[in-house]
Coordinates of C-alpha atoms in Angstrom, one line a residue:
Chain A
G1 CA 26.8 -23.1 -74.4
Q2 CA 26.2 -26.0 -76.8
Q3 CA 28.5 -29.0 -76.3
V4 CA 28.9 -32.1 -78.4
M5 CA 30.6 -35.1 -76.9
Q6 CA 31.8 -38.2 -78.7
I7 CA 32.8 -41.6 -77.3
P8 CA 35.0 -43.5 -77.5
Q9 CA 38.0 -41.3 -78.2
Y10 CA 39.9 -44.2 -79.7
Q11 CA 38.9 -47.6 -81.1
H12 CA 41.3 -50.3 -82.3
V13 CA 39.6 -53.3 -84.0
Q14 CA 40.5 -56.3 -86.0
E15 CA 39.7 -56.1 -89.6
G16 CA 36.2 -57.5 -90.1
E17 CA 34.9 -56.5 -86.7
D18 CA 32.2 -53.9 -86.3
F19 CA 32.7 -50.4 -85.0
T20 CA 30.4 -47.9 -83.4
T21 CA 30.9 -44.3 -82.3
Y22 CA 28.4 -42.3 -80.2
C23 CA 27.7 -38.6 -80.2
N24 CA 25.8 -36.7 -77.5
S25 CA 24.7 -33.1 -77.4
S26 CA 24.0 -31.0 -74.4
T27 CA 21.1 -29.3 -76.3
T28 CA 18.5 -30.4 -78.8
L29 CA 19.9 -30.3 -82.4
S30 CA 18.2 -29.2 -85.6
N31 CA 20.3 -31.7 -87.5
I32 CA 23.5 -33.6 -87.2
Q33 CA 26.3 -34.2 -89.7
W34 CA 29.0 -36.8 -89.8
Y35 CA 32.5 -36.3 -91.3
K36 CA 35.5 -38.6 -91.8
Q37 CA 39.1 -37.4 -91.7
R38 CA 41.9 -39.6 -93.0
P39 CA 45.3 -39.4 -91.3
G40 CA 47.0 -36.2 -92.5
G41 CA 43.9 -35.1 -94.4
H42 CA 41.0 -32.8 -94.0
P43 CA 37.4 -33.7 -92.8
V44 CA 35.1 -34.9 -95.6
F45 CA 31.3 -34.8 -95.3
L46 CA 29.6 -38.2 -95.1
I47 CA 25.9 -37.6 -94.3
Q48 CA 23.3 -35.4 -92.6
L49 CA 20.4 -36.5 -90.5
V50 CA 17.5 -34.1 -89.8
K51 CA 14.4 -36.1 -88.6
S52 CA 13.9 -37.5 -85.1
G53 CA 14.7 -41.2 -85.1
E54 CA 16.1 -41.1 -88.7
V55 CA 18.3 -44.0 -89.9
K56 CA 20.4 -43.8 -93.0
K57 CA 22.7 -46.3 -94.6
Q58 CA 25.7 -46.0 -96.9
K59 CA 26.9 -49.4 -97.8
R60 CA 28.5 -50.7 -94.5
L61 CA 27.8 -47.5 -92.6
T62 CA 24.6 -47.0 -90.6
F63 CA 23.8 -43.6 -89.1
Q64 CA 21.1 -43.0 -86.5
F65 CA 19.6 -39.8 -85.0
G66 CA 18.0 -40.2 -81.6
E67 CA 14.3 -39.6 -81.0
A68 CA 15.0 -36.6 -78.8
K69 CA 17.5 -35.2 -81.4
K70 CA 20.2 -35.0 -78.8
N71 CA 22.3 -38.0 -79.8
S72 CA 23.5 -39.9 -82.8
S73 CA 25.6 -42.9 -83.7
L74 CA 27.6 -44.2 -86.6
H75 CA 28.0 -48.0 -87.0
I76 CA 30.4 -49.6 -89.4
T77 CA 29.8 -53.3 -90.2
A78 CA 32.8 -55.5 -91.0
T79 CA 35.5 -52.9 -91.0
Q80 CA 38.1 -52.7 -93.7
T81 CA 41.5 -51.0 -93.7
T82 CA 40.0 -48.2 -95.8
D83 CA 37.8 -47.2 -92.9
V84 CA 40.8 -46.0 -90.9
G85 CA 40.5 -42.4 -89.8
T86 CA 38.8 -40.1 -87.4
Y87 CA 35.0 -39.8 -87.4
F88 CA 33.4 -36.6 -86.3
C89 CA 29.8 -35.6 -85.6
A90 CA 28.8 -32.0 -86.0
G91 CA 25.6 -30.5 -84.6
R92 CA 23.6 -27.4 -85.3
G93 CA 21.7 -26.3 -82.3
L94 CA 18.0 -25.9 -82.5
W95 CA 17.7 -22.8 -80.2
S96 CA 21.1 -21.3 -80.4
S97 CA 22.4 -19.5 -83.5
A98 CA 21.3 -21.8 -86.4
S99 CA 24.5 -21.0 -88.2
K100 CA 26.9 -22.2 -85.5
I101 CA 28.0 -25.8 -86.1
I102 CA 29.8 -27.5 -83.2
F103 CA 32.0 -30.6 -83.8
G104 CA 32.5 -33.4 -81.4
S105 CA 36.0 -34.4 -80.3
G106 CA 36.0 -37.3 -82.8
T107 CA 36.7 -41.1 -82.6
R108 CA 39.9 -42.3 -84.1
L109 CA 39.5 -45.7 -85.6
S110 CA 42.6 -47.9 -86.3
I111 CA 42.4 -51.4 -87.7
R112 CA 44.6 -54.5 -87.4
P113 CA 44.8 -56.2 -90.8
Chain B
N1 CA 36.7 -25.8 -109.4
A2 CA 39.6 -25.5 -107.0
G3 CA 37.2 -25.9 -104.1
V4 CA 38.5 -24.4 -100.8
T5 CA 42.1 -23.3 -100.9
Q6 CA 44.2 -22.2 -97.9
T7 CA 47.6 -20.6 -97.8
P8 CA 50.2 -21.0 -96.4
K9 CA 50.3 -24.8 -95.8
F10 CA 52.9 -24.4 -93.0
Q11 CA 54.0 -21.4 -90.9
V12 CA 56.3 -20.8 -88.0
L13 CA 55.9 -17.6 -86.0
K14 CA 57.5 -16.1 -83.0
T15 CA 55.5 -15.1 -80.0
G16 CA 54.0 -11.6 -80.6
Q17 CA 54.1 -11.7 -84.3
S18 CA 50.9 -11.2 -86.4
M19 CA 49.9 -12.9 -89.6
T20 CA 46.9 -13.7 -91.8
L21 CA 45.8 -17.1 -92.9
Q22 CA 44.2 -17.0 -96.3
C23 CA 41.1 -18.9 -97.3
A24 CA 39.3 -18.7 -100.6
Q25 CA 36.5 -20.7 -102.2
D26 CA 35.3 -20.6 -105.8
M27 CA 31.9 -22.3 -105.4
N28 CA 29.9 -19.2 -104.6
H29 CA 29.2 -20.5 -101.1
E30 CA 27.3 -18.3 -98.7
Y31 CA 28.7 -19.8 -95.5
M32 CA 32.4 -19.9 -94.4
S33 CA 34.0 -20.9 -91.2
W34 CA 37.4 -21.3 -89.5
Y35 CA 38.2 -24.2 -87.1
R36 CA 41.3 -25.1 -85.2
Q37 CA 42.2 -28.7 -84.6
D38 CA 44.3 -29.8 -81.6
P39 CA 45.0 -33.4 -80.5
G40 CA 42.1 -34.9 -78.6
M41 CA 40.0 -31.7 -79.0
G42 CA 38.3 -32.2 -82.3
L43 CA 37.5 -29.2 -84.4
R44 CA 36.7 -26.0 -82.5
L45 CA 34.9 -23.2 -84.3
I46 CA 36.8 -19.9 -84.2
H47 CA 34.6 -17.5 -86.4
Y48 CA 32.1 -18.0 -89.1
S49 CA 30.3 -15.9 -91.7
V50 CA 26.9 -16.3 -93.3
G51 CA 27.6 -13.9 -96.2
A52 CA 29.8 -11.0 -97.3
G53 CA 29.9 -8.4 -94.6
I54 CA 28.5 -10.6 -91.9
T55 CA 30.7 -12.4 -89.3
D56 CA 30.2 -13.9 -85.9
Q57 CA 32.1 -15.5 -83.1
G58 CA 32.4 -19.3 -82.6
E59 CA 33.6 -21.2 -79.6
V60 CA 37.2 -19.9 -79.3
P61 CA 37.4 -16.4 -80.9
N62 CA 39.9 -14.8 -78.6
G63 CA 43.1 -13.7 -80.3
Y64 CA 41.6 -14.0 -83.8
N65 CA 39.9 -11.5 -86.2
V66 CA 38.0 -12.1 -89.4
S67 CA 36.4 -10.1 -92.1
R68 CA 34.4 -11.1 -95.2
S69 CA 34.5 -8.3 -97.8
T70 CA 33.8 -10.7 -100.7
T71 CA 31.9 -14.0 -101.0
E72 CA 35.1 -15.8 -102.0
D73 CA 37.5 -14.8 -99.3
F74 CA 37.5 -15.2 -95.6
P75 CA 40.9 -14.4 -94.0
L76 CA 41.8 -15.2 -90.4
R77 CA 44.1 -12.8 -88.6
L78 CA 46.2 -13.6 -85.6
L79 CA 46.8 -10.3 -83.8
S80 CA 49.7 -11.3 -81.5
A81 CA 50.6 -14.9 -81.8
A82 CA 51.0 -17.0 -78.7
P83 CA 52.3 -20.6 -78.2
S84 CA 48.7 -21.7 -77.3
Q85 CA 47.7 -20.9 -80.9
T86 CA 49.9 -23.6 -82.2
S87 CA 47.5 -25.8 -84.1
V88 CA 46.2 -26.9 -87.5
Y89 CA 43.7 -24.4 -88.9
F90 CA 40.9 -25.5 -91.3
C91 CA 38.7 -23.2 -93.4
A92 CA 35.4 -24.6 -94.6
S93 CA 32.5 -23.4 -96.7
S94 CA 29.0 -24.5 -97.5
R95 CA 26.4 -23.5 -100.0
T96 CA 24.0 -22.2 -97.4
S97 CA 23.7 -21.8 -93.6
G98 CA 20.2 -23.2 -93.7
A99 CA 18.8 -26.7 -93.2
V100 CA 19.6 -27.8 -96.8
G101 CA 22.8 -27.5 -98.7
N102 CA 24.8 -26.9 -95.5
E103 CA 27.4 -29.8 -95.8
Q104 CA 30.8 -28.2 -95.3
F105 CA 33.7 -28.5 -97.7
F106 CA 37.1 -28.2 -96.0
G107 CA 40.4 -26.8 -97.2
P108 CA 43.6 -28.7 -96.8
G109 CA 44.6 -26.9 -93.6
T110 CA 47.4 -24.7 -92.4
R111 CA 49.8 -26.1 -89.8
L112 CA 50.9 -23.2 -87.5
T113 CA 53.7 -23.3 -84.9
V114 CA 54.2 -20.5 -82.5
L115 CA 57.6 -20.4 -80.8

């Protein structure tokens, strides 16, 4: 079945450093979404990428969707303490049930002030 | 709008007991889903529904039942609780299950402990 893997599992950075998390799917995706979960909270939608090679930016966050639509990345420039949390990618398979959304295992970001 | 609501927030069960986790949304969303979250495992899809009367299995459906008799409600039933079902359960909904309008809104979660 469809699997979505995320690396790294944990990342601890100094405030102001950059951060990147990578997402890889075992199958081609129709689209990919990114969510952020603050400690003790619930996941909150950040963005969706649909097109091959698509790049989207939200202030200090840059999201990319791979050319083969099997991988994606989230890059945060100059991290701030408000970026603390776990970042999840979620993929919808192209050939499997279009309604089944599979989440990656997440990358937990912690920041040293 | 209250968004997605879940009850209870916390629950402790004994092995073998059954219970229902409630989920409701007031956004007239077509798509609803249940996830469980365990440390290091991310969010795993249990069951999902693309509309009233339609449900399907996710990645980890064993031990759980769902039904969708109305657009608003999507309860999750644990048939005979086991310690392996100790987890945080999230319900989510989205306007559609298609390519547009499918960002999911999550409820606050239910923390379940099975002794």
